[in-house]
Structures are given as C-alpha cells and as structure tokens.
C-alpha cells in the first residue's frame, strides 16, 4: 500500500500556516509548568518588597533561592494560581494590587495556553483531524482497491487462454470510473491502480487537512491576540503602579512575541486619522519597562544607568522597531504636542536610544556592518537620508514633503530623556549638520526642525557632545551654518562644554569639556559672520540667538580662564598625565585646575566683540553674566582675605581686565554702527548688584569654584532684569555705562556683602531705581567704599588700563 501519512510539517507547508509550530512556541513562551514556582517566588518577594517598584527586584532575588514556599500549594484544582493562597498578600495596598495583577496575568497565560493547546492537540483538535484525514485517504485507496478486485472478478473467462483478448478494464468507485490498461503477459494480464491515483488521494486529503490548519491558525490568532491584548492591559496597570515590567522572573510582558504584537498594534493605530493616545500608551508600556530596568528614572534627563539591557530586552526592542517603518515613526512624531503629554512618544524615542547604545547592551554600531541591524525605519533618517528619501538630489520635487517626514522623526526623537549612545549621538549630530547644510542652501519655505531636534537629542549625551566639539571638522561645520532655529546647536554647545554635576573638574573625565570650551571660544569668532547670521538672505528666517547665548554662557562659565593675561591662546594639560595631583593653574582666584586654557588679548577681545554684536537679548545676557562673574569673583576674593592681607590682587586684575575688554567691545560695536551699544548695557545688571552674592553665593567658604557661582546667572537675569530698552531710553543711565565704573560699583557692593574691613553696614544707592542718583553721586559713594580696599582698587584699575590703554 502506498504511504498516505502526512506530517504536521507537511500540512503546515501546504497550508502556508503553522498552527502546530505556533502552539509549541506559545507554550514555550508561556512556560505554564513554571507558573507555580513563579507565583511562589512572588509570594516570597511580596513580603519583602518595600513598594511596587521594588517587587521585581525582590522577586529576582527570591528566584535565586529554592524552597521557602511550596509552589504546588499555590495552584488550585483547575491548575490556576490561587490568588488568595497564603503568602501572596504583600505589605501594602500597592503591593497587593501588583501581586493581584501578576496572578491574573499568570492565570490568563495558563488559560490561553490551554485554549491554544486544545485547538491543536486537544480532543477534536487539529492533530486529531490530521489523523482522520490520513485514515480517510487510506480508506479511499482501499475502496478503489476493492472496486478493482470486483471488476477483475466480473470479467468473462476466455474460451481459450491463447485467444484471451488484451482489453482495458473499467473500474468505478464513488461515481468515478478509471480505465486501466493491463500489465504482465497475454497469458497472465495484471490490472493495478495507478500510482497517480495514490498521489491524487494523498494530495486531496492533505489539502483537506491544510484547510483545517488554516481555520485553526485563525482561531489561534484570535486566542493569542485576546491574551496579548489582556496582558498589555495588565502591563499598563502594573506600569501605572510603578512595577518594572522588564524585571523579575515573570517576563511574559517583554517576550519577542509581545514586541511583535505591540509594534503591530502601534502601526495599526497610527494608520487611523486620530490615533487613540490610550492605545499608544498601552502598547509602549513594554518599552517603558525596559527603560525602567536600565535607569532608575528614565524620564529624568541625565539620569545614571544602573543596569544593562539583557538579551531578551534587546531582542524585544529589535522586534518592536522592526514592525514600524519610516512613515509610521514619522507619523508618531507628528503627534508631538509641545504643551501636552508626549509619554508614548518619549517611550519610543528612549527605546531607540537604548537599542543603539552599545555601552548599555544595545547594538554595537562601532562595527560598521552592525548598522545593518538597526531597523530600516530608524536607519532611513539617520544613515540613509541621501538615498531615495526625497531630500536628495537638489531640485527633487518631493523635497518639501520629505522634509516634513524628517521633521516629524526629529520631533519624535526630541522627546527622548534617555541619552543616545556615544556612536549614535555622533551619527545623529552628523546627520543633523549634513541635512541643515542641504536645507539652508535649498530653502523652499519649509523650516528644517529635524536638524535642531537631532542636535538636541545628541546633546543628552554630554560626553559625546564634548567629543563632537573637539572634532575640528564637525565644529567647523556646526559654526558655519545658518539656522532657522539654533537652539539645537546651542544645546549641544552647552552640553559639550559644561562639566556635568558629580564630575570633579580636576578629573580626567573633565578634560574633554574644558578642551571643548577652549575650541568653541577660540573658533567662534573665526566664524563670526555665520554665528551672527550676517549676510543671510532675507527669505531665510535665521534665528541665532540660542547659539549666541550658548557661546556667551560658555564664556561666562570659563571667565576665570579668559581673564588671565596671556600673549598666546592655548589649552593646558599636565605635563605628567599620570600624576593625579598635577595642576596647570594653581590658586587661580582661589581654585586649582588640572585642565585649563588661556586666550590671547586679541582672541579674548575678538570673542567679546562678537558677543556684543549679537542679538540684543544674547548680548545683554552675556553682559549680565560678566557682571555676575565680576561680583562673585570679588566677593570670593574679599572672603579669602578677612585680615586685609592684600594677597588677592590677581583676582581684581582679572576683573579689571574683563572690564577693559567689555569697554573695548562696546566701543568696537559703536564704531560699526551696531545698535546693541544702546540696547545691551552693563547698567541693567547693576540694579541687581548685591543680590547675586546675597541670594546665590553667600555665605561661601574661602575657596569655591567661582564658575559654579557664575554659570547660569545669565539664565536667571534673562527673566529678572528690566527690559534692556530702558537703558537705551534713559539718557541718564546711558551716560553712566562707559568706562570701569560698572566694575568698580560691582566690586564695592561685593565688599559690602562680604563685610570686608567692616563695610557690611554701608549702603550704595541704585541708579536703576533711584531717580535722585546722578553720576557724581554714584562715583562719590563708590569712591568712599573703594577707599577701604584701596590696594585692590589699584589692582582693578591696573587690569582695566592694561587692557584699554
């Protein structure tokens, strides 16, 4: 008899569906045999966890140790986890709620596995149907065989064997007749059923089995989707309670299969005219759980990574983003609400940054071929933007809609709070600069926000930002461009030049930031026309105030170093890098620096000239920051010299040197007819003199990092100072803004705040608020105070004249 058996694999191949395979894989995903032990683990953990956020970690710890609770005692007669069993109660309402959801999720998983098992391997299931179809094929063949035997028996016997005719034999079965040609000899003819009939019978019943497989596969899809939808709902509830979905031994929420399902649901929702925010939140909960497993607070920018992606989490991320193409990622970014809740977008953006961060366990894209592992939807915007995207070549009719898509992807990434990895941050910034160069040269009325947003995202990685600014080519490109919105460029400069909180400014880690500041402050004036947006065509809406503000704030932050006397510009690092105590500047205004720099007089003057020629607000912010630095520096110097030892002269020389540089810059600005001489004035900062040391600095120890006191004051003044136009409109104040009187006034107020030589009870009137104060009044009051620190007044004057003279 021919072989009529067909295996489940053959049925699946015929059907183009894989119900048997899916059932096995689903059981492997669910692991129902482990559920009782998992419940036991959580029973132990619930009693130990401090809160919902700690439960997963405690469960991981509990899973290491065997015993302590009989898992079988937590399973009822139906094989379900008994939510009321002893030990499952926690030590608080949140714990009880979380455990309750986890138990329900376990039971729902068990139920789903049983349902799928029943569809394939249960009574009346697909496997039983397959055997019936095999039996039916055998029965049909046997029926034909019986019909053949009956037909042969009914043939008339020949009169003489030698004259027996060789004739076809008709065989009928179930309404079908086959005409069979005899084989063998004339004396002994043999009739057999053809092999093609066996093949036909087998193929027919295999087809019937395949039809059943298609039907069952659809039923499995329904059952699994119902389970995954419910699991996602549980996950959302657990996430809201603070439970880490990616933590602990219960990992059903972050399987690859759940990633596929979640990504597909997001894609389906984005295809609608009005995507439901609740659906987007529900199916990004897994991403949030993974981020929570790596960062204590992934929603807080700059947070420290506490862990790494494990293989399952990385696989989840890869599978999730494989479900979303470039259009869908752009569609998600288009939903960004500047004033609303962008939680779902932030989760997706954070997941992209995690996936591409080798240092956190993501894809190692330092290996070039690994870039191919990055899902296509992401790669199109960051790596393949020149290839068939619509932005290239020049003159492409799809340019504007393509730029809209890029802008939407940038909007998505801009919501990230998790920093990108070092390599991905560099790649984001490189793409941003490349696309900005393309779009500002081919501006067609659509602003490029893509580049701004990618630079902002790159700036979340401060170390990578510093490295980018220390790259001559990148820095030159960044400072040479015109920007519709320069805030992204400003973010990158701030991030790359500011030593992060918690990093010792004399540590090796600080080197890159100090060097980046040196490069920015020396190179920006060389790109002055670009930084000031000079010569930009009228149709291009350039706004460089954020860029200028970032450079100005960097200058204020490193004013200690800018104020030093020097013939040449240069970056300094210890001659012996292995000596942790080596310093390039010792006791610079009371501070030691392992890494430092200095600008020549010409380079310092060029920097100040440029900054005072910038946008009115940026120029004013810089002057406010300078005045604040002068006040903090003077206050610290007075504080370090309580016994009138006159050993802080260099600090006052530095203050005077900076005052002279400001005066030169103001005169330079006036000589080119720049209106900022009237609009941006140090006078506006005097109204707040004394407030800085009173509110932000005092009381200080004798040695303090002056940068820490001065940096960021420009941001404060941005919101606390009067409109700079007041200075331009008030001739009395305008007439007082020149020369070194501003720095003298600031120093006098600092001396009073420090109670230097008993000056604490002295008062100086404010020309900004007291209309009765004129120029002679102010000078007389300041002179009276400066007479109490005449040595330092001489040093202040010396530094000023050295620069102006």
Coordinates of C-alpha atoms in Angstrom, one line a residue, residues 627-628 630-636 639 685-700 709-710 713 716-717 720-721 746-755 760 762-766 769:
X627 CA 28.8 91.4 35.7
X628 CA 27.8 88.5 37.8
X630 CA 32.9 90.0 38.5
X631 CA 30.7 90.3 41.6
X632 CA 31.2 86.6 42.6
X633 CA 35.0 86.8 41.9
X634 CA 35.3 90.0 44.0
X635 CA 33.2 88.6 46.8
X636 CA 35.2 85.4 47.0
X639 CA 36.1 86.5 51.7
X685 CA 22.9 94.4 35.8
X686 CA 23.7 97.0 38.5
X687 CA 20.1 97.1 39.7
X688 CA 20.7 93.5 40.9
X689 CA 24.2 94.1 42.3
X690 CA 24.5 92.5 45.7
X691 CA 21.6 90.2 45.0
X692 CA 23.8 87.7 43.4
X693 CA 26.1 87.2 46.4
X694 CA 23.2 87.5 48.8
X695 CA 20.9 85.0 47.1
X696 CA 23.1 82.7 45.2
X697 CA 26.6 82.8 46.7
X698 CA 26.8 84.0 50.3
X699 CA 27.9 82.6 52.6
X700 CA 30.8 80.9 50.8
X709 CA 28.5 80.6 41.2
X710 CA 28.6 82.5 38.0
X713 CA 23.3 83.6 36.2
X716 CA 18.4 84.0 35.9
X717 CA 18.9 87.5 34.5
X720 CA 14.7 89.0 36.3
X721 CA 16.2 92.0 34.6
X746 CA 30.1 95.8 41.5
X747 CA 33.3 95.3 43.4
X748 CA 32.1 97.9 46.0
X749 CA 28.9 96.0 46.5
X750 CA 30.7 92.7 46.8
X751 CA 33.0 94.2 49.5
X752 CA 29.9 95.3 51.4
X753 CA 28.3 91.9 51.0
X754 CA 31.5 90.2 52.3
X755 CA 31.7 92.7 55.2
X760 CA 28.9 95.4 55.9
X762 CA 27.4 100.5 54.2
X763 CA 24.7 101.2 51.6
X764 CA 25.0 102.1 47.9
X765 CA 22.1 103.6 46.2
X766 CA 20.8 102.0 43.0
X769 CA 15.6 102.5 40.8

